[in-house]
Coordinates of C-alpha atoms and ligand atoms in Angstrom, one line a residue:
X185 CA 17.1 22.5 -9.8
X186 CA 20.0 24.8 -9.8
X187 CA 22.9 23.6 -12.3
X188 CA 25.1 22.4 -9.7
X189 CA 28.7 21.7 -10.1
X190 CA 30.8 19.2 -7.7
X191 CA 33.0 22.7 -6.6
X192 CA 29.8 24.5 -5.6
X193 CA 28.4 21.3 -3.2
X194 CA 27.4 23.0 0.1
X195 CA 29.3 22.0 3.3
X196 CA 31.1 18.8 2.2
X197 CA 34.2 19.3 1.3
X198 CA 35.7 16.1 1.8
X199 CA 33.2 14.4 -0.8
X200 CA 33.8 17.1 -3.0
X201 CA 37.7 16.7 -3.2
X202 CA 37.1 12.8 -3.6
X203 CA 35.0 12.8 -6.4
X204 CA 36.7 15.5 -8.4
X205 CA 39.6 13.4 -7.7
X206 CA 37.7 10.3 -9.3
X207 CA 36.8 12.9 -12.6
X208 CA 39.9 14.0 -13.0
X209 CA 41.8 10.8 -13.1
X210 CA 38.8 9.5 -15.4
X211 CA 38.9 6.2 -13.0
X212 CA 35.5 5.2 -11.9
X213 CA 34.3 2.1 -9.9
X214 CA 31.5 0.6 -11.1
X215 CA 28.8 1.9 -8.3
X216 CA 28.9 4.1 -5.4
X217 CA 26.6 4.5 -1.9
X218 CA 26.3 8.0 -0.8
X219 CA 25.2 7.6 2.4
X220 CA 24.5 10.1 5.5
X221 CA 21.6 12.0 7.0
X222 CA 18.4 12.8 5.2
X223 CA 18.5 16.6 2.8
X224 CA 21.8 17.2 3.2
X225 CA 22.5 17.5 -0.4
X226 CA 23.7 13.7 -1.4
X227 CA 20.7 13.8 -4.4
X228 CA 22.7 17.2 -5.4
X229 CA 25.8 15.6 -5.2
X230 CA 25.1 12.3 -7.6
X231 CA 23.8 15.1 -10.2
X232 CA 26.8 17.0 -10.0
X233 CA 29.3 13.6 -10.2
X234 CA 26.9 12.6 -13.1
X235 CA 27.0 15.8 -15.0
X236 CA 30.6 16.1 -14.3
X237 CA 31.1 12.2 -15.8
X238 CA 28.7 13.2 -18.9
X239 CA 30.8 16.3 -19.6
X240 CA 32.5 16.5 -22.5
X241 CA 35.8 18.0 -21.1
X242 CA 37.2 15.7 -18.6
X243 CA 38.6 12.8 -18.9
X244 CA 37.2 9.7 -20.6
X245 CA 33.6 11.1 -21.3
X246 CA 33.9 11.2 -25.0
X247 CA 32.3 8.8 -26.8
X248 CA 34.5 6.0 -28.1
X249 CA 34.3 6.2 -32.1
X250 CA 37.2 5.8 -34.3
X251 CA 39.1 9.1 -34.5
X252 CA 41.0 10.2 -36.9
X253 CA 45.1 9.7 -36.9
X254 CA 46.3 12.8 -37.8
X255 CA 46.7 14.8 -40.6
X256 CA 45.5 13.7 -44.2
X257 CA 48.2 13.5 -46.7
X258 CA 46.4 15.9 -48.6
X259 CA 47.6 18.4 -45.4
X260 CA 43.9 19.0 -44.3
X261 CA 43.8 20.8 -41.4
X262 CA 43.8 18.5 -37.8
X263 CA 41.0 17.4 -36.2
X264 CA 40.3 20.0 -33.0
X265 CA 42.0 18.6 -30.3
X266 CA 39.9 17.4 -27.2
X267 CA 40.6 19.3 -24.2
X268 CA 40.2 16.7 -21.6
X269 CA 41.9 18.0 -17.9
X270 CA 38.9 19.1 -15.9
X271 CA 37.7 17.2 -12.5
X272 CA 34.4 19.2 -12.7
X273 CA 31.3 19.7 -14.9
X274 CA 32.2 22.4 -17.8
X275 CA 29.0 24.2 -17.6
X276 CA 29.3 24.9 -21.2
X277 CA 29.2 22.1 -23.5
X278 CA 26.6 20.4 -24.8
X279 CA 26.7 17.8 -22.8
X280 CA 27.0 19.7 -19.7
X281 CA 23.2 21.6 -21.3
X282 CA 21.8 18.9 -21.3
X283 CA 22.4 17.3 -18.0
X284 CA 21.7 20.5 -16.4
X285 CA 18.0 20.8 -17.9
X286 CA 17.7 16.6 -17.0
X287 CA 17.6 15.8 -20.6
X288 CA 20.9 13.7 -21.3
X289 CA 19.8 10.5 -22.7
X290 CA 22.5 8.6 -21.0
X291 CA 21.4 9.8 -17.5
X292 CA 18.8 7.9 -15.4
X293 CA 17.1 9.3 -12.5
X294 CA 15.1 6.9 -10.6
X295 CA 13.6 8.2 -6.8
X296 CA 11.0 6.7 -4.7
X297 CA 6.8 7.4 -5.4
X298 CA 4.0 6.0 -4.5
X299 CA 0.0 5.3 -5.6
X300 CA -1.7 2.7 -8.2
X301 CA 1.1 2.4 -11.4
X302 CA -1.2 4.5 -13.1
X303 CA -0.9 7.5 -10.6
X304 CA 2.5 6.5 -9.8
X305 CA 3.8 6.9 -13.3
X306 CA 2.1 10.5 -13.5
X307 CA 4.3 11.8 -10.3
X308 CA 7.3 10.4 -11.8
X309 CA 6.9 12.7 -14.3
X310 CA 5.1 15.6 -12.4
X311 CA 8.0 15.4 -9.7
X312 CA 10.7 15.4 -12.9
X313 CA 8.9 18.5 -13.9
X314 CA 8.8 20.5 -10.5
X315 CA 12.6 19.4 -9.6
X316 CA 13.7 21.0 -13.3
X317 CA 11.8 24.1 -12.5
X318 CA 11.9 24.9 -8.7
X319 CA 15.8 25.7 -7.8
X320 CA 14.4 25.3 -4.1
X321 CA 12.7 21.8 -4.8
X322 CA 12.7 19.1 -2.2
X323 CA 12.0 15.7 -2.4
X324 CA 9.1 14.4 -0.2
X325 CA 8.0 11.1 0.1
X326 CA 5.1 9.1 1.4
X327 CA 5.9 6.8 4.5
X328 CA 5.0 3.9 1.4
X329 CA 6.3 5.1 -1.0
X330 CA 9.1 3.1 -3.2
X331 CA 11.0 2.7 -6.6
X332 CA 8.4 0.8 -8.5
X333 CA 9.2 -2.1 -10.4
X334 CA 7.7 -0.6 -13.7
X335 CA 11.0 1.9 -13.0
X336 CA 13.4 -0.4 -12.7
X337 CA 11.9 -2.6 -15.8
X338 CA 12.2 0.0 -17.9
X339 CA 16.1 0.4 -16.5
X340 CA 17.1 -2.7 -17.9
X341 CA 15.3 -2.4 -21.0
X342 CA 17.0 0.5 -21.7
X343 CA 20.8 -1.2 -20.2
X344 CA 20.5 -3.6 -22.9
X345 CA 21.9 -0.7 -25.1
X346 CA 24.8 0.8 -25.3
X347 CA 25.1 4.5 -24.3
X348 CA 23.7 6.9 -27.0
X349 CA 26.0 10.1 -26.2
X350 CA 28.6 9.4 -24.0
X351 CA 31.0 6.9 -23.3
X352 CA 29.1 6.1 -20.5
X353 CA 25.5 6.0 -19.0
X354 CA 25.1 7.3 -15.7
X355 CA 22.1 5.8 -13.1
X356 CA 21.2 7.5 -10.4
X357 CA 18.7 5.6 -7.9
X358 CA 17.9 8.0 -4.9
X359 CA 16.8 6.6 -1.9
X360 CA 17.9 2.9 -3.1
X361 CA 17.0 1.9 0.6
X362 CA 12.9 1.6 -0.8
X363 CA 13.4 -1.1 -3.4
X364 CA 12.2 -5.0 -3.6
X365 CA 14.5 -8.0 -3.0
X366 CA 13.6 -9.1 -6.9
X367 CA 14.9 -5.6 -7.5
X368 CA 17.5 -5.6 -5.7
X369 CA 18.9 -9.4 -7.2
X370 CA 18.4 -7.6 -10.8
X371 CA 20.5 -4.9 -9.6
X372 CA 23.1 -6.6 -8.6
X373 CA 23.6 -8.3 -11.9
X374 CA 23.9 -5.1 -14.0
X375 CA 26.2 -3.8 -11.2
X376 CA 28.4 -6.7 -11.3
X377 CA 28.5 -6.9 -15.0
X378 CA 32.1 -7.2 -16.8
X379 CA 33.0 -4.2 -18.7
X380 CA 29.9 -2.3 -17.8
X381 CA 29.3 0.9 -19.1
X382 CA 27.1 2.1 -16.9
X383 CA 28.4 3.9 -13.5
X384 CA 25.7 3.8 -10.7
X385 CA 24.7 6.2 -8.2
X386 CA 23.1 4.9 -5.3
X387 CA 22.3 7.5 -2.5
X388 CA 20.3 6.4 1.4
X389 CA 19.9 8.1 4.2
X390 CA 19.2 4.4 5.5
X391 CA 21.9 2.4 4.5
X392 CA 21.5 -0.4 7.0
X393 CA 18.2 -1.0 4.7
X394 CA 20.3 -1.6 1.9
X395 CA 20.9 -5.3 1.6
X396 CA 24.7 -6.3 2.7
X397 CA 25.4 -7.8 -1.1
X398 CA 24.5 -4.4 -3.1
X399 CA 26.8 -2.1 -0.1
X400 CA 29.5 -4.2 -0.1
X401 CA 29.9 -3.9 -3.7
X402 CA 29.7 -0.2 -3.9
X403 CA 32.4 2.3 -3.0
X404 CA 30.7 4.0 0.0
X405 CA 30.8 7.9 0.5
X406 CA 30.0 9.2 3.6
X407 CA 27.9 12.3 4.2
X408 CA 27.8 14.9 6.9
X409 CA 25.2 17.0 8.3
X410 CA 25.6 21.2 7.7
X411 CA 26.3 23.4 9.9
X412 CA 23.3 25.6 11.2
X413 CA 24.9 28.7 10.3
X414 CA 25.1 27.2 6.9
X415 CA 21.6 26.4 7.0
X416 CA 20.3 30.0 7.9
X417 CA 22.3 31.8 5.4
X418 CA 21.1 29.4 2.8
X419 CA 17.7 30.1 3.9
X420 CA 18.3 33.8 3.9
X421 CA 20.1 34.7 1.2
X422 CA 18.5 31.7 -1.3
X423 CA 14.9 31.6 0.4
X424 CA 14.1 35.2 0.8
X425 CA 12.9 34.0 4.8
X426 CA 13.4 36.4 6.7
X427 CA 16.1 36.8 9.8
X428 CA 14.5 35.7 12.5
X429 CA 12.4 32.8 11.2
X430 CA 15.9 31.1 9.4
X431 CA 17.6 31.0 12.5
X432 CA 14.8 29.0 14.1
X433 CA 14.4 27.1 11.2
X434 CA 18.0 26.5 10.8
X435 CA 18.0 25.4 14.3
X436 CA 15.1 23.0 14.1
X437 CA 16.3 21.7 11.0
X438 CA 18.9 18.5 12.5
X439 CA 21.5 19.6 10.2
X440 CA 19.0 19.0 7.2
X441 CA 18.7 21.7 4.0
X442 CA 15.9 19.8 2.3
X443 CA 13.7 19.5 5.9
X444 CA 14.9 23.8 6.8
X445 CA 13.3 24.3 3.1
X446 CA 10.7 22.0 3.3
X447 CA 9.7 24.3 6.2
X448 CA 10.5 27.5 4.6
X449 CA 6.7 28.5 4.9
X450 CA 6.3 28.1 8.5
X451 CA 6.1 31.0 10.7
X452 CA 8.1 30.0 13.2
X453 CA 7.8 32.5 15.9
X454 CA 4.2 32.1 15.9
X455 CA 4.8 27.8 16.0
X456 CA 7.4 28.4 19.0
X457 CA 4.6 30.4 21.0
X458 CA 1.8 27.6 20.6
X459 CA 4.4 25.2 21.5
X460 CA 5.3 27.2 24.8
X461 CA 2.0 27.7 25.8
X462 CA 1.2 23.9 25.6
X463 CA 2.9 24.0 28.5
X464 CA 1.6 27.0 30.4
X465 CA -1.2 25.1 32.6
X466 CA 1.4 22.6 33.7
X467 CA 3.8 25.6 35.0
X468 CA 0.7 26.4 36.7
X469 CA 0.1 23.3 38.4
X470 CA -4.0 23.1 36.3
X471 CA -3.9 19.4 35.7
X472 CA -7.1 20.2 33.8
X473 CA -5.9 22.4 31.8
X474 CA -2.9 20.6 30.7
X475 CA -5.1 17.9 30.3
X476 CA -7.3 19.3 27.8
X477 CA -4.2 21.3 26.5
X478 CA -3.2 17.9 25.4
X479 CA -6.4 16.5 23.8
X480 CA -6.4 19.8 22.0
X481 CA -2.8 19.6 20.6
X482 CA -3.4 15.6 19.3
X483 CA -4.6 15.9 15.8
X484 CA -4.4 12.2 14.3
X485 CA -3.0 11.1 11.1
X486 CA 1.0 12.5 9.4
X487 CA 0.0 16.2 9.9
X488 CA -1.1 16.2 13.5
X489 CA 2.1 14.2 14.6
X490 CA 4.6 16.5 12.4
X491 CA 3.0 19.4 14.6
X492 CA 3.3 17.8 17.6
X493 CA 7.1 16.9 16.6
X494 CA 7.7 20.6 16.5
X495 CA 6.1 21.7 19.4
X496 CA 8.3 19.0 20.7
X497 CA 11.4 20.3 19.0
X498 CA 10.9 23.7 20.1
X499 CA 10.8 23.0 23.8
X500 CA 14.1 21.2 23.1
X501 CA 15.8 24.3 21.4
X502 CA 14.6 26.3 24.2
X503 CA 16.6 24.1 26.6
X504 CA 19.2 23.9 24.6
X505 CA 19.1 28.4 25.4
X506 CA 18.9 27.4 28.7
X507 CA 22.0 25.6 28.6
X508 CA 23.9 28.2 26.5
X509 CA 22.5 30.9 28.9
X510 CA 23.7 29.5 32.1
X511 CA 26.9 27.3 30.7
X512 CA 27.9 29.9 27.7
X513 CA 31.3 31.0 27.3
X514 CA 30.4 34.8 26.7
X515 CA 29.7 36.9 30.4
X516 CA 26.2 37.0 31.1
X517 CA 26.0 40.1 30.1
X518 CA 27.7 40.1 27.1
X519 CA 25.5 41.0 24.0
X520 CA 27.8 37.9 21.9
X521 CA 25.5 36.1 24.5
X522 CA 22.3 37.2 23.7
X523 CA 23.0 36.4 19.7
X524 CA 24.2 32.7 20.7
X525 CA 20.4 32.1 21.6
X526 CA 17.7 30.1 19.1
X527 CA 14.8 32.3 20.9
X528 CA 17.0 35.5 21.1
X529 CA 13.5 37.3 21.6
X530 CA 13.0 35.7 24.6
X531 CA 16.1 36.4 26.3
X532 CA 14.6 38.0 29.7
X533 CA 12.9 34.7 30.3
X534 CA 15.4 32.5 29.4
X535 CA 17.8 34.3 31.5
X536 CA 15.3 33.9 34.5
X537 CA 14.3 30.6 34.1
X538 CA 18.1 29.0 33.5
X539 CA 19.1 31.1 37.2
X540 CA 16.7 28.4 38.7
X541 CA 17.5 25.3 36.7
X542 CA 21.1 23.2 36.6
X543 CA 22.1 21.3 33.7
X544 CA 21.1 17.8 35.2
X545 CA 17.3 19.1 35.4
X546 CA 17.4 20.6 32.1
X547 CA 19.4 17.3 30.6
X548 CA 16.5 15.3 32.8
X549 CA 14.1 17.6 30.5
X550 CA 15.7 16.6 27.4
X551 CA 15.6 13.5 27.8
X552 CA 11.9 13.5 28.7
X553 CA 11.7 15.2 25.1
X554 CA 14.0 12.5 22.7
X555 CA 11.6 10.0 24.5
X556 CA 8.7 11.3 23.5
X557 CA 9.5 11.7 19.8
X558 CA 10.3 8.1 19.9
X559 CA 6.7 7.7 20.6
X560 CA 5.2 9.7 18.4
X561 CA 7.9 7.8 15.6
X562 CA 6.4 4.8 17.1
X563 CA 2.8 5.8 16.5
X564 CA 1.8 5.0 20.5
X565 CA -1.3 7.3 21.0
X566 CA -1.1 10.9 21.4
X567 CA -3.0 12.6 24.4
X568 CA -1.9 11.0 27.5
X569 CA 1.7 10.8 25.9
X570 CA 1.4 14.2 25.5
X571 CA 0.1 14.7 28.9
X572 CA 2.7 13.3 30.4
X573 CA 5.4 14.3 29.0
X574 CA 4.3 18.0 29.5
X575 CA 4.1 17.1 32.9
X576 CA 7.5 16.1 33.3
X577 CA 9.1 18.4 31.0
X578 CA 7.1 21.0 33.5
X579 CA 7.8 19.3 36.6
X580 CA 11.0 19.9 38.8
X581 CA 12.8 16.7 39.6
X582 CA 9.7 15.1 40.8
X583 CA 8.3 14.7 37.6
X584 CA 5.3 13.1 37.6
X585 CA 5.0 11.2 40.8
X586 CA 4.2 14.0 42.5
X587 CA 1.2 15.0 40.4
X588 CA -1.6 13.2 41.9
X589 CA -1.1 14.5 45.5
X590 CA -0.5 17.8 44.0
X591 CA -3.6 20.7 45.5
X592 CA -5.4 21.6 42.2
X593 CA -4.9 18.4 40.3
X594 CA -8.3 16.2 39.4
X595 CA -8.1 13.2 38.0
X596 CA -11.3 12.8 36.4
X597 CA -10.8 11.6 33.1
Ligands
ZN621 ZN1 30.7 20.3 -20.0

């Protein structure tokens, strides 16, 4: 985990200015939502408002003990004054050491796992480790997984206290969206609690999963996705991948850093290739060969359908080339042209292909695409899905009516 400061949050500048407005006043609410799309940095962003909330140089973090009033008659020398004007972490004090290794004992850091307690209490601490370590760390979760109530038990054992540092403790719950409705009522309380000391941090890419009673009483902060272009240099300059492969990961990303990272591995150009030629025998009119085609592409269980979801994605990028090719604003032949496209190695191809095809076919095509990721989201059965949709994402406005009649297909399955 890098030491990130609220000033150094990547692409939201809006949240950025709010809550370094919040620090420098020293005026919190009791708990805020941070809300948006999945791995676009709102886990990054409660560290940094903790770390700048624990720091010992802005406002109101200092712990509350009896100070002294002023010089001694004896004319000792004055107590050091406390320089409290920042609206950002230090990066210096002790405090600000502490929060950035994880180890202030007034911050709280609860996130989703999963397994038997046993297991689940291992990752806890497994995860803690890797995040600490790994400046390119992701969270990843199981479909099941959730914050455990052994998690949030030990929470309120520990609320019972006062803070041990700072003036205030500082819980962050990530993904508050996988909790119980016993641990959401027992949430509430502490939230709701007079004179609190403890400012929460709640973050969801979900928020209509979070129950109506714990949003409404949470100042919400709203979350955009990043740019593409932010995405790629991230991945180059902080990810060591290469050119090429961060511009298709920065494209197939949705505006997500943590799902362009999580990815970081994949070869994409070799990916994109098995994706087109899913699609060859269909071009071809081999109903056969699509058909098995399919079959072969359908590996069960979370990795098969994260493949598929690719190959999926990548036929969608590729329109989205077609698009920019034939609706672009640079001349056709401009080379600003060429470097607007995803699969800028493909370029003769694309320019071919989007010289036969008008935006309501290719939109017809996309469309044929967002359905079928709903399916595979919706776990209906993979091959004929598959089959079909290859069909119509191949077909011309037929689509797949026309298949049946068509000279070379057999239906034989
Ligand atoms: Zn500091």
């Amino acid at each position: 985990m890098p030491a990130v400061s609220l000033a150094q949050l990547l692409g939201q500048p809006d949240v950025s200015a709010f809550l370094r407005g919040i620090v420098g006043r020293g005026r919190y609410g009791n708990a805020y939502l941070f809300h948006g799309p999945a791995g676009v940095g709102k886990g990054t962003a409660a560290i940094a408002f903790a770390r700048a909330a624990l720091c010992d140089r802005v406002p109101g973090s200092a712990p509350s003990a009896p100070r002294d009033d002023g010089p001694s008659l004896f004319g000792d020398a004055p107590p050091a004054p406390v320089v409290a004007d920042g609206d950002d972490a230090c990066g210096e004090c002790a405090a600000c050491a502490k929060t950035a290794a994880l180890g202030h004992p007034d911050l709280k850091f609860l996130f989703p796992v999963s397994g038997e307690e046993k297991v689940a209490e291992e990752s806890v601490v497994e995860i803690t480790q890797a995040w600490r370590e790994d400046p390119l760390f992701t969270f990843q979760y199981e479909k099941a997984a959730s914050v455990r109530l052994f998690q949030t038990r030990e929470l309120q054992r520990e609320l019972a206290y006062r803070p041990y540092e700072a003036s205030r403790r500082v819980v962050i719950i990530r993904d508050c969206d996988r909790m119980r409705e016993d641990q959401y009522s027992a949430l509430l309380k502490s939230i709701e609690e007079p004179g609190a000391t403890t400012l929460w941090v709640l973050t969801t890419s979900r928020a209509s999963r979070v129950p109506v009673t714990i949003r409404s009483r949470c100042q919400r902060v709203r979350f955009a996705p990043l740019p593409e272009s932010m995405i790629r240099a991230f991945l180059q300059e902080r990810a060591e991948v290469p050119e090429a492969n961060a511009r298709m990961l920065a494209a197939l990303s949705g505006g997500s850093l943590a799902r362009a990272l999580a990815m970081r591995g994949v070869d994409a150009r070799a990916q994109r290739d098995a994706a087109m030629n899913l699609l060859a025998p269909a071009l071809h009119g081999d109903a056969r060969g699509l058909w098995a085609a399919a079959q072969g592409a359908m590996k069960y269980g979370r990795a098969g359908r994260e493949e598929l979801r690719r190959a999926i994605e990548f036929h969608q990028l590729l329109l989205r080339d077609l698009l920019r090719e034939r609706y672009g604003s640079h001349p056709i032949d401009d080379e600003k042209r060429r470097v607007d496209l995803v699969h800028r190695d493909l370029a003769p191809q694309i320019r071919e292909q989007a010289a036969r095809l008008d935006a309501t076919e290719i939109r017809r095509r996309l469309m044929v695409l967002e359905e079928a990721l709903r399916s595979i989201d919706g776990n209906i059965s993979g091959d004929l899905t598959l089959f079909s949709t290859l069909l119509r994402v191949a077909g011309e406005r037929t689509g797949e009516g026309a298949w049946p009649g068509h000279a070379t297909a057999r239906w034989d399955y």
